[in-house]
Amino acid sequence: EIVNGQFTVILHPTPSSNKRTSCAPVALTMWVERGQHLTKKLIQPKLAWIQRTKSGDHLANASMRTIELLDIVRILEISRIDRNKYPLAHRKKSFLIESLDHKLILEASSEEERDRLVNGLKIVVARFGSKIIAEDETVFEEFFVNPFDGPGDRPDWIRN
C-alpha cells in the first residue's frame, strides 16, 4: 500500500540561522519512488516528496526531493516536541524520518494515519534492506522497475 500510493503530510521545517529561510509548515505529497535496474547500474528506490499549494496542486517551480531508502536510519513517533523549534506541530499526529542527511518532522492528518505511515514506512525500509542483505533476487520485482518494459504484454514476436 505504501509502495504503490501517495500520501499527504505537513513538513515542519527545522529553523536555521538563516533568517531568509521560512519556518512555516508546508504540505507535501510523498511516495516511494521505485528504483531502476539499468544494464550496468542500479538506481536505488527512494522516499520522494514535492511541495503542495493550498488548493492541493503542486508548486510549478518546486523541485522533487528524495532520500534513498537505505539512507533512512530512523522512523519514529514523536514523544516530545521542542516548542522553540516546532511551535505548530501536533505531537500526537507527528513523526520523525531521519536519514544520514535529513531530519524531517512530519505531521499526518490523524493519529491513525501517523501510525499507518510509520509502520508502513518501517516495513518498506526493513523489507528492502533485508532482501538486499539476503541477496533475494525478488527485490528487483518488488522495488525496481525495468525501464525497457512498457505497459501490457510483450508481443508474441519478442517472446520467442
Short mmCIF file of C-alpha atoms in Angstrom, two decimals:
data_model
loop_
_atom_site.label_atom_id
_atom_site.label_comp_id
_atom_site.label_asym_id
_atom_site.label_seq_id
_atom_site.Cartn_x
_atom_site.Cartn_y
_atom_site.Cartn_z
CA GLU A 1 0.00 0.00 0.00
CA ILE A 2 2.77 2.47 0.91
CA VAL A 3 4.90 1.50 -2.09
CA ASN A 4 2.10 1.98 -4.63
CA GLY A 5 0.42 5.06 -3.19
CA GLN A 6 0.89 8.69 -2.32
CA PHE A 7 0.20 10.38 0.98
CA THR A 8 -0.06 13.97 2.15
CA VAL A 9 1.77 15.19 5.24
CA ILE A 10 2.78 18.51 6.76
CA LEU A 11 6.51 19.22 7.00
CA HIS A 12 7.62 21.28 9.98
CA PRO A 13 10.98 22.69 8.82
CA THR A 14 13.84 22.89 11.29
CA PRO A 15 14.68 26.56 11.94
CA SER A 16 18.06 27.64 10.67
CA SER A 17 20.28 30.58 11.47
CA ASN A 18 19.46 31.96 8.00
CA LYS A 19 16.59 34.42 8.56
CA ARG A 20 15.57 34.21 4.88
CA THR A 21 14.50 30.59 5.26
CA SER A 22 10.83 30.23 6.14
CA CYS A 23 9.95 28.01 9.09
CA ALA A 24 6.26 27.89 8.22
CA PRO A 25 4.84 24.36 7.88
CA VAL A 26 4.28 23.19 4.30
CA ALA A 27 2.10 20.47 2.81
CA LEU A 28 3.91 17.71 0.94
CA THR A 29 2.88 14.85 -1.28
CA MET A 30 5.14 11.87 -0.52
CA TRP A 31 5.58 8.49 -2.17
CA VAL A 32 8.08 5.65 -2.54
CA GLU A 33 9.84 6.02 -5.88
CA ARG A 34 10.86 2.62 -7.24
CA GLY A 35 14.46 2.16 -8.28
CA GLN A 36 15.64 1.34 -11.77
CA HIS A 37 17.65 -1.68 -12.83
CA LEU A 38 19.68 -0.45 -15.77
CA THR A 39 22.14 -2.54 -17.77
CA LYS A 40 25.21 -1.84 -15.64
CA LYS A 41 23.80 0.28 -12.84
CA LEU A 42 21.18 0.30 -10.10
CA ILE A 43 19.32 3.44 -9.09
CA GLN A 44 18.10 2.91 -5.53
CA PRO A 45 14.45 3.23 -4.50
CA LYS A 46 13.77 6.49 -2.70
CA LEU A 47 11.28 8.22 -0.47
CA ALA A 48 10.26 11.22 -2.58
CA TRP A 49 8.22 14.36 -1.94
CA ILE A 50 7.10 17.60 -3.54
CA GLN A 51 5.50 20.68 -2.01
CA ARG A 52 1.76 21.32 -2.47
CA THR A 53 -0.20 24.57 -2.58
CA LYS A 54 -3.29 25.38 -0.51
CA SER A 55 -5.51 24.32 -3.41
CA GLY A 56 -3.87 20.89 -3.41
CA ASP A 57 -1.91 21.45 -6.61
CA HIS A 58 1.84 21.06 -6.74
CA LEU A 59 4.00 24.15 -6.98
CA ALA A 60 5.15 24.63 -10.55
CA ASN A 61 8.66 25.65 -9.51
CA ALA A 62 9.00 23.16 -6.64
CA SER A 63 11.64 20.52 -7.12
CA MET A 64 11.20 16.93 -6.10
CA ARG A 65 13.29 15.97 -3.06
CA THR A 66 14.35 12.44 -2.19
CA ILE A 67 16.03 10.23 0.41
CA GLU A 68 17.37 6.83 -0.65
CA LEU A 69 15.59 4.09 1.32
CA LEU A 70 18.86 2.60 2.55
CA ASP A 71 19.90 6.02 3.93
CA ILE A 72 16.91 6.13 6.30
CA VAL A 73 18.14 5.35 9.81
CA ARG A 74 15.08 6.13 11.92
CA ILE A 75 11.28 6.39 11.59
CA LEU A 76 9.65 7.17 14.93
CA GLU A 77 6.52 8.53 16.51
CA ILE A 78 7.39 11.72 18.37
CA SER A 79 7.01 11.60 22.14
CA ARG A 80 8.16 15.18 22.82
CA ILE A 81 8.31 18.25 20.61
CA ASP A 82 10.69 21.16 21.13
CA ARG A 83 8.19 24.03 21.01
CA ASN A 84 11.01 26.52 20.38
CA LYS A 85 11.77 24.78 17.08
CA TYR A 86 8.37 23.37 16.10
CA PRO A 87 5.67 25.54 17.71
CA LEU A 88 2.85 24.41 15.39
CA ALA A 89 3.41 20.64 15.30
CA HIS A 90 0.73 18.42 16.85
CA ARG A 91 2.65 15.85 18.92
CA LYS A 92 0.07 13.06 18.66
CA LYS A 93 -0.02 13.26 14.85
CA SER A 94 3.71 13.86 14.25
CA PHE A 95 6.56 11.54 13.38
CA LEU A 96 10.25 11.73 12.52
CA ILE A 97 12.09 10.42 9.49
CA GLU A 98 15.83 10.68 9.94
CA SER A 99 18.48 9.84 7.37
CA LEU A 100 22.18 10.49 7.03
CA ASP A 101 21.48 14.00 5.68
CA HIS A 102 17.90 14.86 6.67
CA LYS A 103 15.75 15.16 9.76
CA LEU A 104 12.10 15.55 8.80
CA ILE A 105 9.41 16.34 11.36
CA LEU A 106 6.18 15.37 9.60
CA GLU A 107 2.56 15.57 10.66
CA ALA A 108 -0.16 13.23 9.44
CA SER A 109 -3.87 14.04 9.27
CA SER A 110 -4.66 11.91 12.35
CA GLU A 111 -3.06 9.60 14.90
CA GLU A 112 -4.31 6.60 12.94
CA GLU A 113 -2.76 7.92 9.73
CA ARG A 114 0.52 8.61 11.56
CA ASP A 115 0.59 5.04 12.87
CA ARG A 116 -0.18 3.66 9.39
CA LEU A 117 2.61 5.72 7.80
CA VAL A 118 5.20 4.99 10.49
CA ASN A 119 4.53 1.25 10.44
CA GLY A 120 4.23 1.08 6.65
CA LEU A 121 7.44 3.01 6.02
CA LYS A 122 9.34 0.95 8.60
CA ILE A 123 8.20 -2.24 6.88
CA VAL A 124 9.18 -0.95 3.42
CA VAL A 125 12.68 0.10 4.56
CA ALA A 126 13.25 -3.11 6.57
CA ARG A 127 11.95 -5.34 3.78
CA PHE A 128 14.13 -3.65 1.17
CA GLY A 129 17.22 -3.84 3.40
CA SER A 130 16.66 -7.48 4.31
CA LYS A 131 16.16 -8.51 0.68
CA ILE A 132 19.42 -6.77 -0.24
CA ILE A 133 21.33 -8.43 2.63
CA ALA A 134 19.85 -11.85 1.84
CA GLU A 135 20.63 -11.36 -1.86
CA ASP A 136 17.00 -12.17 -2.62
CA GLU A 137 16.52 -11.56 -6.34
CA THR A 138 12.80 -10.87 -5.87
CA VAL A 139 13.93 -7.44 -4.66
CA PHE A 140 14.04 -6.43 -8.33
CA GLU A 141 10.39 -7.34 -8.88
CA GLU A 142 9.24 -5.59 -5.72
CA PHE A 143 11.36 -2.43 -5.54
CA PHE A 144 12.64 -1.76 -9.05
CA VAL A 145 11.14 -1.04 -12.44
CA ASN A 146 12.65 -2.12 -15.72
CA PRO A 147 12.73 0.96 -17.97
CA PHE A 148 12.55 -1.29 -21.02
CA ASP A 149 9.22 -2.83 -20.03
CA GLY A 150 6.17 -0.90 -21.16
CA PRO A 151 2.57 -1.39 -20.13
CA GLY A 152 0.78 -4.52 -21.32
CA ASP A 153 2.10 -7.83 -22.56
CA ARG A 154 5.08 -8.19 -24.86
CA PRO A 155 4.20 -9.02 -28.46
CA ASP A 156 4.48 -12.69 -29.45
CA TRP A 157 7.35 -11.99 -31.83
CA ILE A 158 9.51 -10.74 -28.91
CA ARG A 159 8.76 -13.68 -26.61
CA ASN A 160 10.26 -16.27 -28.96
#
